[in-house]
PDB file of C-alpha atoms in Angstrom:
ATOM      1  CA  UNK A   1     -36.489 -11.556  15.837  1.00 72.00           C
ATOM      2  CA  UNK A   2     -36.421 -14.577  18.559  1.00 83.00           C
ATOM      3  CA  UNK A   3     -34.467 -11.815  21.220  1.00 87.00           C
ATOM      4  CA  UNK A   4     -34.063 -14.558  23.607  1.00 91.00           C
ATOM      5  CA  UNK A   5     -32.208 -16.853  21.270  1.00 91.00           C
ATOM      6  CA  UNK A   6     -30.162 -14.430  20.068  1.00 91.00           C
ATOM      7  CA  UNK A   7     -28.824 -13.486  23.152  1.00 94.00           C
ATOM      8  CA  UNK A   8     -28.480 -17.152  24.446  1.00 94.00           C
ATOM      9  CA  UNK A   9     -26.257 -17.258  20.900  1.00 94.00           C
ATOM     10  CA  UNK A  10     -24.567 -14.040  21.782  1.00 94.00           C
ATOM     11  CA  UNK A  11     -23.885 -15.208  25.455  1.00 94.00           C
ATOM     12  CA  UNK A  12     -22.418 -18.918  24.505  1.00 95.00           C
ATOM     13  CA  UNK A  13     -19.839 -17.259  22.234  1.00 95.00           C
ATOM     14  CA  UNK A  14     -18.726 -14.790  25.010  1.00 96.00           C
ATOM     15  CA  UNK A  15     -18.228 -17.455  27.603  1.00 95.00           C
ATOM     16  CA  UNK A  16     -16.583 -20.054  24.882  1.00 95.00           C
ATOM     17  CA  UNK A  17     -14.009 -17.059  24.101  1.00 96.00           C
ATOM     18  CA  UNK A  18     -14.271 -14.842  27.023  1.00 96.00           C
ATOM     19  CA  UNK A  19     -10.037 -13.794  27.550  1.00 96.00           C
ATOM     20  CA  UNK A  20     -10.187 -13.442  24.030  1.00 96.00           C
ATOM     21  CA  UNK A  21     -13.253 -10.433  24.437  1.00 96.00           C
ATOM     22  CA  UNK A  22     -11.922  -8.942  27.420  1.00 95.00           C
ATOM     23  CA  UNK A  23      -8.659  -8.077  25.311  1.00 96.00           C
ATOM     24  CA  UNK A  24     -10.617  -7.158  22.617  1.00 96.00           C
ATOM     25  CA  UNK A  25     -13.023  -4.785  24.482  1.00 96.00           C
ATOM     26  CA  UNK A  26     -10.556  -3.489  27.048  1.00 95.00           C
ATOM     27  CA  UNK A  27      -9.406  -0.061  25.012  1.00 95.00           C
ATOM     28  CA  UNK A  28     -12.709   0.330  25.074  1.00 94.00           C
ATOM     29  CA  UNK A  29     -13.535  -0.365  28.353  1.00 94.00           C
ATOM     30  CA  UNK A  30     -10.502   1.398  29.568  1.00 94.00           C
ATOM     31  CA  UNK A  31     -11.598   4.922  28.042  1.00 94.00           C
ATOM     32  CA  UNK A  32     -14.845   4.637  29.560  1.00 92.00           C
ATOM     33  CA  UNK A  33     -13.454   4.506  32.640  1.00 92.00           C
ATOM     34  CA  UNK A  34     -11.549   7.553  31.729  1.00 91.00           C
ATOM     35  CA  UNK A  35     -14.609   9.406  30.585  1.00 90.00           C
ATOM     36  CA  UNK A  36     -16.146   8.536  34.118  1.00 88.00           C
ATOM     37  CA  UNK A  37     -13.561  10.044  35.695  1.00 87.00           C
ATOM     38  CA  UNK A  38     -12.879  12.916  33.696  1.00 85.00           C
ATOM     39  CA  UNK A  39     -16.912  13.510  34.074  1.00 85.00           C
ATOM     40  CA  UNK A  40     -16.894  13.352  37.959  1.00 82.00           C
ATOM     41  CA  UNK A  41     -14.821  16.195  37.776  1.00 79.00           C
ATOM     42  CA  UNK A  42     -17.930  18.847  36.770  1.00 79.00           C
ATOM     43  CA  UNK A  43     -20.860  19.323  38.569  1.00 76.00           C
ATOM     44  CA  UNK A  44     -23.413  20.676  35.695  1.00 76.00           C
ATOM     45  CA  UNK A  45     -25.877  21.099  39.197  1.00 75.00           C
ATOM     46  CA  UNK A  46     -23.727  23.633  40.492  1.00 79.00           C
ATOM     47  CA  UNK A  47     -23.509  27.458  40.387  1.00 80.00           C
ATOM     48  CA  UNK A  48     -20.401  27.424  40.044  1.00 83.00           C
ATOM     49  CA  UNK A  49     -20.117  25.630  36.777  1.00 79.00           C
ATOM     50  CA  UNK A  50     -22.978  27.409  35.129  1.00 82.00           C
ATOM     51  CA  UNK A  51     -21.202  30.321  35.683  1.00 83.00           C
ATOM     52  CA  UNK A  52     -18.140  28.952  34.691  1.00 79.00           C
ATOM     53  CA  UNK A  53     -19.783  27.907  31.467  1.00 79.00           C
ATOM     54  CA  UNK A  54     -21.884  30.916  31.065  1.00 83.00           C
ATOM     55  CA  UNK A  55     -18.697  32.679  31.005  1.00 80.00           C
ATOM     56  CA  UNK A  56     -17.217  30.454  28.491  1.00 81.00           C
ATOM     57  CA  UNK A  57     -19.998  30.730  26.343  1.00 80.00           C
ATOM     58  CA  UNK A  58     -19.991  34.952  26.292  1.00 77.00           C
ATOM     59  CA  UNK A  59     -16.451  34.425  26.201  1.00 79.00           C
ATOM     60  CA  UNK A  60     -14.807  35.457  28.542  1.00 80.00           C
ATOM     61  CA  UNK A  61     -11.564  33.504  29.634  1.00 81.00           C
ATOM     62  CA  UNK A  62      -9.871  32.941  32.839  1.00 81.00           C
ATOM     63  CA  UNK A  63      -8.081  29.790  34.975  1.00 82.00           C
ATOM     64  CA  UNK A  64     -11.319  28.132  35.443  1.00 80.00           C
ATOM     65  CA  UNK A  65     -13.373  29.152  32.110  1.00 84.00           C
ATOM     66  CA  UNK A  66      -9.792  27.249  30.417  1.00 83.00           C
ATOM     67  CA  UNK A  67     -10.142  24.240  32.738  1.00 85.00           C
ATOM     68  CA  UNK A  68     -13.818  23.511  31.800  1.00 83.00           C
ATOM     69  CA  UNK A  69     -12.779  24.156  28.046  1.00 87.00           C
ATOM     70  CA  UNK A  70     -10.015  22.186  27.956  1.00 89.00           C
ATOM     71  CA  UNK A  71     -12.706  19.215  30.235  1.00 87.00           C
ATOM     72  CA  UNK A  72     -15.167  19.756  27.814  1.00 89.00           C
ATOM     73  CA  UNK A  73     -12.350  19.297  24.429  1.00 90.00           C
ATOM     74  CA  UNK A  74     -11.299  16.156  27.088  1.00 91.00           C
ATOM     75  CA  UNK A  75     -14.520  14.858  27.562  1.00 91.00           C
ATOM     76  CA  UNK A  76     -15.453  15.342  23.487  1.00 91.00           C
ATOM     77  CA  UNK A  77     -12.626  13.585  22.380  1.00 92.00           C
ATOM     78  CA  UNK A  78     -13.135  10.367  24.015  1.00 93.00           C
ATOM     79  CA  UNK A  79     -16.664  10.359  22.895  1.00 92.00           C
ATOM     80  CA  UNK A  80     -15.747  10.435  19.639  1.00 93.00           C
ATOM     81  CA  UNK A  81     -12.544   7.929  20.282  1.00 94.00           C
ATOM     82  CA  UNK A  82     -15.274   5.282  21.896  1.00 94.00           C
ATOM     83  CA  UNK A  83     -17.411   5.736  19.473  1.00 93.00           C
ATOM     84  CA  UNK A  84     -15.228   5.219  16.688  1.00 93.00           C
ATOM     85  CA  UNK A  85     -14.024   2.079  18.490  1.00 94.00           C
ATOM     86  CA  UNK A  86     -16.906   0.152  19.168  1.00 94.00           C
ATOM     87  CA  UNK A  87     -18.093   0.228  15.491  1.00 94.00           C
ATOM     88  CA  UNK A  88     -14.700  -1.484  14.855  1.00 93.00           C
ATOM     89  CA  UNK A  89     -15.501  -3.600  17.525  1.00 94.00           C
ATOM     90  CA  UNK A  90     -18.945  -3.982  16.024  1.00 94.00           C
ATOM     91  CA  UNK A  91     -17.545  -4.534  12.696  1.00 95.00           C
ATOM     92  CA  UNK A  92     -14.883  -7.363  14.233  1.00 95.00           C
ATOM     93  CA  UNK A  93     -17.606  -9.245  16.279  1.00 95.00           C
ATOM     94  CA  UNK A  94     -20.181  -9.266  12.846  1.00 95.00           C
ATOM     95  CA  UNK A  95     -16.878 -11.463  11.224  1.00 95.00           C
ATOM     96  CA  UNK A  96     -16.341 -13.875  14.304  1.00 95.00           C
ATOM     97  CA  UNK A  97     -20.312 -14.436  14.587  1.00 95.00           C
ATOM     98  CA  UNK A  98     -20.004 -14.981  10.691  1.00 94.00           C
ATOM     99  CA  UNK A  99     -17.180 -17.410  11.108  1.00 93.00           C
ATOM    100  CA  UNK A 100     -15.198 -14.947   8.750  1.00 92.00           C
ATOM    101  CA  UNK A 101     -12.725 -14.547  11.184  1.00 92.00           C
ATOM    102  CA  UNK A 102     -10.449 -15.976  13.837  1.00 93.00           C
ATOM    103  CA  UNK A 103     -10.447 -15.591  17.401  1.00 95.00           C
ATOM    104  CA  UNK A 104      -6.742 -14.504  17.663  1.00 93.00           C
ATOM    105  CA  UNK A 105      -4.915 -11.157  18.161  1.00 92.00           C
ATOM    106  CA  UNK A 106      -7.727  -9.301  19.948  1.00 94.00           C
ATOM    107  CA  UNK A 107      -5.534  -6.147  20.368  1.00 91.00           C
ATOM    108  CA  UNK A 108      -5.348  -6.090  16.399  1.00 92.00           C
ATOM    109  CA  UNK A 109      -9.437  -6.109  16.004  1.00 93.00           C
ATOM    110  CA  UNK A 110     -10.025  -3.747  19.048  1.00 92.00           C
ATOM    111  CA  UNK A 111      -8.493  -1.440  16.405  1.00 92.00           C
ATOM    112  CA  UNK A 112     -10.212  -2.669  13.528  1.00 90.00           C
ATOM    113  CA  UNK A 113     -11.306   0.969  12.921  1.00 91.00           C
ATOM    114  CA  UNK A 114      -8.144   2.327  12.375  1.00 86.00           C
ATOM    115  CA  UNK A 115      -6.589  -0.846  10.263  1.00 82.00           C
ATOM    116  CA  UNK A 116      -8.235   0.404   7.328  1.00 81.00           C
ATOM    117  CA  UNK A 117      -8.728   4.205   6.347  1.00 84.00           C
ATOM    118  CA  UNK A 118     -12.227   3.484   4.870  1.00 87.00           C
ATOM    119  CA  UNK A 119     -13.424   2.222   7.486  1.00 89.00           C
ATOM    120  CA  UNK A 120     -12.633   4.989   9.327  1.00 91.00           C
ATOM    121  CA  UNK A 121     -13.317   7.903   7.343  1.00 92.00           C
ATOM    122  CA  UNK A 122     -17.163   6.051   6.418  1.00 92.00           C
ATOM    123  CA  UNK A 123     -17.803   5.933   9.843  1.00 92.00           C
ATOM    124  CA  UNK A 124     -17.075   8.999  10.654  1.00 93.00           C
ATOM    125  CA  UNK A 125     -19.348  10.525   7.480  1.00 93.00           C
ATOM    126  CA  UNK A 126     -21.685   8.095   8.146  1.00 92.00           C
ATOM    127  CA  UNK A 127     -22.429   9.154  12.141  1.00 91.00           C
ATOM    128  CA  UNK A 128     -22.135  12.664  11.055  1.00 92.00           C
ATOM    129  CA  UNK A 129     -25.208  12.260   8.096  1.00 92.00           C
ATOM    130  CA  UNK A 130     -27.366  10.436  10.334  1.00 90.00           C
ATOM    131  CA  UNK A 131     -26.475  12.301  13.353  1.00 89.00           C
ATOM    132  CA  UNK A 132     -28.250  15.596  11.097  1.00 90.00           C
ATOM    133  CA  UNK A 133     -30.684  13.306  10.086  1.00 87.00           C
ATOM    134  CA  UNK A 134     -32.076  12.466  13.459  1.00 85.00           C
ATOM    135  CA  UNK A 135     -32.143  15.967  14.485  1.00 85.00           C
ATOM    136  CA  UNK A 136     -33.999  17.424  12.104  1.00 83.00           C
ATOM    137  CA  UNK A 137     -36.558  14.296  12.481  1.00 80.00           C
ATOM    138  CA  UNK A 138     -36.441  15.487  16.547  1.00 78.00           C
ATOM    139  CA  UNK A 139     -37.086  19.263  15.337  1.00 77.00           C
ATOM    140  CA  UNK A 140     -40.545  17.993  14.289  1.00 71.00           C
ATOM    141  CA  UNK A 141     -41.091  16.125  17.713  1.00 69.00           C
ATOM    142  CA  UNK A 142     -38.417  14.061  19.963  1.00 69.00           C
ATOM    143  CA  UNK A 143     -40.623  10.481  19.072  1.00 68.00           C
ATOM    144  CA  UNK A 144     -40.132  10.835  15.221  1.00 68.00           C
ATOM    145  CA  UNK A 145     -36.019  11.362  16.355  1.00 72.00           C
ATOM    146  CA  UNK A 146     -35.813   8.713  18.252  1.00 78.00           C
ATOM    147  CA  UNK A 147     -37.734   6.187  15.640  1.00 80.00           C
ATOM    148  CA  UNK A 148     -35.868   7.320  12.561  1.00 80.00           C
ATOM    149  CA  UNK A 149     -32.448   6.904  14.993  1.00 85.00           C
ATOM    150  CA  UNK A 150     -32.859   3.269  14.864  1.00 89.00           C
ATOM    151  CA  UNK A 151     -34.267   3.034  11.369  1.00 91.00           C
ATOM    152  CA  UNK A 152     -30.380   4.459  10.465  1.00 92.00           C
ATOM    153  CA  UNK A 153     -28.749   2.146  13.150  1.00 93.00           C
ATOM    154  CA  UNK A 154     -27.811  -0.805  10.759  1.00 95.00           C
ATOM    155  CA  UNK A 155     -26.443   1.790   7.972  1.00 94.00           C
ATOM    156  CA  UNK A 156     -22.707   1.471   8.848  1.00 94.00           C
ATOM    157  CA  UNK A 157     -22.800  -1.967   8.898  1.00 95.00           C
ATOM    158  CA  UNK A 158     -24.118  -2.403   5.284  1.00 95.00           C
ATOM    159  CA  UNK A 159     -22.314   0.145   3.824  1.00 95.00           C
ATOM    160  CA  UNK A 160     -18.958  -1.705   5.037  1.00 94.00           C
ATOM    161  CA  UNK A 161     -20.338  -5.581   4.395  1.00 94.00           C
ATOM    162  CA  UNK A 162     -20.786  -3.669   0.632  1.00 93.00           C
ATOM    163  CA  UNK A 163     -17.329  -2.547   0.860  1.00 91.00           C
ATOM    164  CA  UNK A 164     -16.299  -5.927   1.709  1.00 90.00           C
ATOM    165  CA  UNK A 165     -17.972  -7.855  -1.480  1.00 89.00           C
ATOM    166  CA  UNK A 166     -16.277  -5.450  -3.884  1.00 89.00           C
ATOM    167  CA  UNK A 167     -19.920  -3.399  -3.903  1.00 90.00           C
ATOM    168  CA  UNK A 168     -19.357  -0.087  -2.760  1.00 90.00           C
ATOM    169  CA  UNK A 169     -22.443   1.360  -2.225  1.00 93.00           C
ATOM    170  CA  UNK A 170     -22.774   5.323  -1.416  1.00 93.00           C
ATOM    171  CA  UNK A 171     -24.076   6.550   2.409  1.00 93.00           C
ATOM    172  CA  UNK A 172     -26.941   7.972   1.277  1.00 93.00           C
ATOM    173  CA  UNK A 173     -28.500   4.488  -0.254  1.00 95.00           C
ATOM    174  CA  UNK A 174     -26.601   2.642   2.989  1.00 94.00           C
ATOM    175  CA  UNK A 175     -29.080   4.945   5.137  1.00 93.00           C
ATOM    176  CA  UNK A 176     -32.117   3.296   2.571  1.00 94.00           C
ATOM    177  CA  UNK A 177     -30.922   0.170   3.005  1.00 95.00           C
ATOM    178  CA  UNK A 178     -30.655   0.283   6.762  1.00 95.00           C
ATOM    179  CA  UNK A 179     -34.387   1.804   6.580  1.00 92.00           C
ATOM    180  CA  UNK A 180     -35.573  -1.207   4.563  1.00 93.00           C
ATOM    181  CA  UNK A 181     -33.696  -3.387   6.614  1.00 94.00           C
ATOM    182  CA  UNK A 182     -35.174  -2.041   9.903  1.00 94.00           C
ATOM    183  CA  UNK A 183     -38.946  -1.850   8.651  1.00 91.00           C
ATOM    184  CA  UNK A 184     -40.498  -4.287  11.198  1.00 89.00           C
ATOM    185  CA  UNK A 185     -37.780  -4.934  13.152  1.00 93.00           C
ATOM    186  CA  UNK A 186     -37.213  -1.176  15.321  1.00 91.00           C
ATOM    187  CA  UNK A 187     -39.142  -2.655  17.991  1.00 91.00           C
ATOM    188  CA  UNK A 188     -37.337  -5.425  18.299  1.00 93.00           C
ATOM    189  CA  UNK A 189     -34.625  -3.631  18.551  1.00 93.00           C
ATOM    190  CA  UNK A 190     -35.629  -1.238  20.991  1.00 92.00           C
ATOM    191  CA  UNK A 191     -36.650  -4.420  23.481  1.00 93.00           C
ATOM    192  CA  UNK A 192     -33.211  -5.822  22.885  1.00 94.00           C
ATOM    193  CA  UNK A 193     -31.491  -2.706  23.850  1.00 93.00           C
ATOM    194  CA  UNK A 194     -33.821  -1.958  27.261  1.00 93.00           C
ATOM    195  CA  UNK A 195     -33.078  -5.652  27.906  1.00 94.00           C
ATOM    196  CA  UNK A 196     -29.666  -4.589  29.074  1.00 95.00           C
ATOM    197  CA  UNK A 197     -30.543  -1.758  31.348  1.00 94.00           C
ATOM    198  CA  UNK A 198     -30.422  -4.018  34.714  1.00 94.00           C
ATOM    199  CA  UNK A 199     -26.746  -5.352  33.212  1.00 94.00           C
ATOM    200  CA  UNK A 200     -25.817  -1.310  32.952  1.00 93.00           C
ATOM    201  CA  UNK A 201     -27.000  -0.547  36.348  1.00 94.00           C
ATOM    202  CA  UNK A 202     -25.050  -3.597  37.913  1.00 94.00           C
ATOM    203  CA  UNK A 203     -22.081  -2.108  35.686  1.00 91.00           C
ATOM    204  CA  UNK A 204     -22.222   0.589  37.735  1.00 88.00           C
ATOM    205  CA  UNK A 205     -23.021  -0.777  41.088  1.00 92.00           C
ATOM    206  CA  UNK A 206     -19.392  -2.751  40.227  1.00 91.00           C
ATOM    207  CA  UNK A 207     -17.695   0.162  40.052  1.00 86.00           C
ATOM    208  CA  UNK A 208     -16.813  -0.760  36.015  1.00 86.00           C
ATOM    209  CA  UNK A 209     -15.794  -4.291  37.367  1.00 91.00           C
ATOM    210  CA  UNK A 210     -18.875  -5.554  35.207  1.00 93.00           C
ATOM    211  CA  UNK A 211     -17.727  -3.656  31.970  1.00 94.00           C
ATOM    212  CA  UNK A 212     -15.630  -6.821  31.245  1.00 95.00           C
ATOM    213  CA  UNK A 213     -18.842  -8.986  30.341  1.00 95.00           C
ATOM    214  CA  UNK A 214     -21.400  -6.795  30.021  1.00 95.00           C
ATOM    215  CA  UNK A 215     -19.945  -4.376  27.174  1.00 95.00           C
ATOM    216  CA  UNK A 216     -18.511  -7.536  25.214  1.00 95.00           C
ATOM    217  CA  UNK A 217     -22.430  -9.363  25.875  1.00 96.00           C
ATOM    218  CA  UNK A 218     -24.074  -6.238  24.673  1.00 96.00           C
ATOM    219  CA  UNK A 219     -22.100  -5.668  21.503  1.00 95.00           C
ATOM    220  CA  UNK A 220     -22.290  -9.469  20.397  1.00 96.00           C
ATOM    221  CA  UNK A 221     -26.062  -9.221  20.986  1.00 96.00           C
ATOM    222  CA  UNK A 222     -26.652  -5.803  19.019  1.00 96.00           C
ATOM    223  CA  UNK A 223     -23.810  -7.559  16.108  1.00 96.00           C
ATOM    224  CA  UNK A 224     -25.831 -10.923  16.235  1.00 95.00           C
ATOM    225  CA  UNK A 225     -29.048  -8.805  15.540  1.00 96.00           C
ATOM    226  CA  UNK A 226     -27.474  -7.382  12.334  1.00 96.00           C
ATOM    227  CA  UNK A 227     -26.428 -10.380  11.230  1.00 95.00           C
ATOM    228  CA  UNK A 228     -29.569 -12.442  11.749  1.00 93.00           C
ATOM    229  CA  UNK A 229     -31.244  -9.670   9.215  1.00 92.00           C
ATOM    230  CA  UNK A 230     -28.872  -8.988   6.389  1.00 89.00           C
ATOM    231  CA  UNK A 231     -27.630 -12.969   6.286  1.00 79.00           C
ATOM    232  CA  UNK A 232     -31.183 -14.199   5.881  1.00 73.00           C
ATOM    233  CA  UNK A 233     -32.749 -10.986   4.386  1.00 61.00           C
ATOM    234  CA  UNK A 234     -34.564 -11.979   1.095  1.00 48.00           C
ATOM    235  CA  UNK A 235     -31.848 -11.443  -2.225  1.00 45.00           C
ATOM    236  CA  UNK A 236     -34.177  -8.729  -3.368  1.00 47.00           C
ATOM    237  CA  UNK A 237     -34.745  -6.461  -0.305  1.00 47.00           C
ATOM    238  CA  UNK A 238     -30.682  -5.870  -0.107  1.00 44.00           C
ATOM    239  CA  UNK A 239     -30.231  -5.996  -4.023  1.00 44.00           C
ATOM    240  CA  UNK A 240     -27.915  -8.512  -3.858  1.00 44.00           C
ATOM    241  CA  UNK A 241     -25.436  -7.202  -1.003  1.00 42.00           C
ATOM    242  CA  UNK A 242     -25.644 -10.172   0.756  1.00 42.00           C
ATOM    243  CA  UNK A 243     -24.768 -13.674  -0.215  1.00 43.00           C
ATOM    244  CA  UNK A 244     -26.420 -15.487   2.241  1.00 39.00           C
ATOM    245  CA  UNK A 245     -22.468 -15.844   4.171  1.00 42.00           C
ATOM    246  CA  UNK A 246     -24.439 -17.399   7.933  1.00 35.00           C
TER     247      UNK A 246
END
């Protein structure tokens, strides 16, 4: 996997349609800002937080623990919504890279995950399954858990592609195909993710302003990674699910 070429292609696509991608990723960027704001309202290192958190775990309810519980619920809800919308935007990015979608109606595409009930439900179920599997591996050792998380990373994309091809597959079959697809490419994916650390640091230093470039850039790169693997795989590797769409 040529990481440099992959990122250059993603950067060219982003540069050529920047206003479109700003609107496409705007909902997630706004929600991430809200998450950061909510997170700043609590300090896990402070004695007060630890006291309230301990009381909450023990079932003691007072104004402080109730406020903490509400804040934790908000953060959990934001995390779930951000994750779901990001998956939908990854789907949209894959379609754009494959020239299967037009650069129009970015706001509608922002909610791709909500526009199809099957996408929505399957993303939640797949997320639960892969999280449980990763946790089970992590109970053995941390490193195997991290490695397995990279093995499962393409499962939802494979599942969604199979649906769109009219050849639906099971959740565990999609996970198996993801493991097969990522065999020999987990380090490539890890290095790709690692290459954005500098961008994420600059994003934080810019108080989130760079998010309008960094978020689409990163998601396009990860989508492009999947497209390169899926669309150029040998037919037997994925049991003819993909038809060389590139």
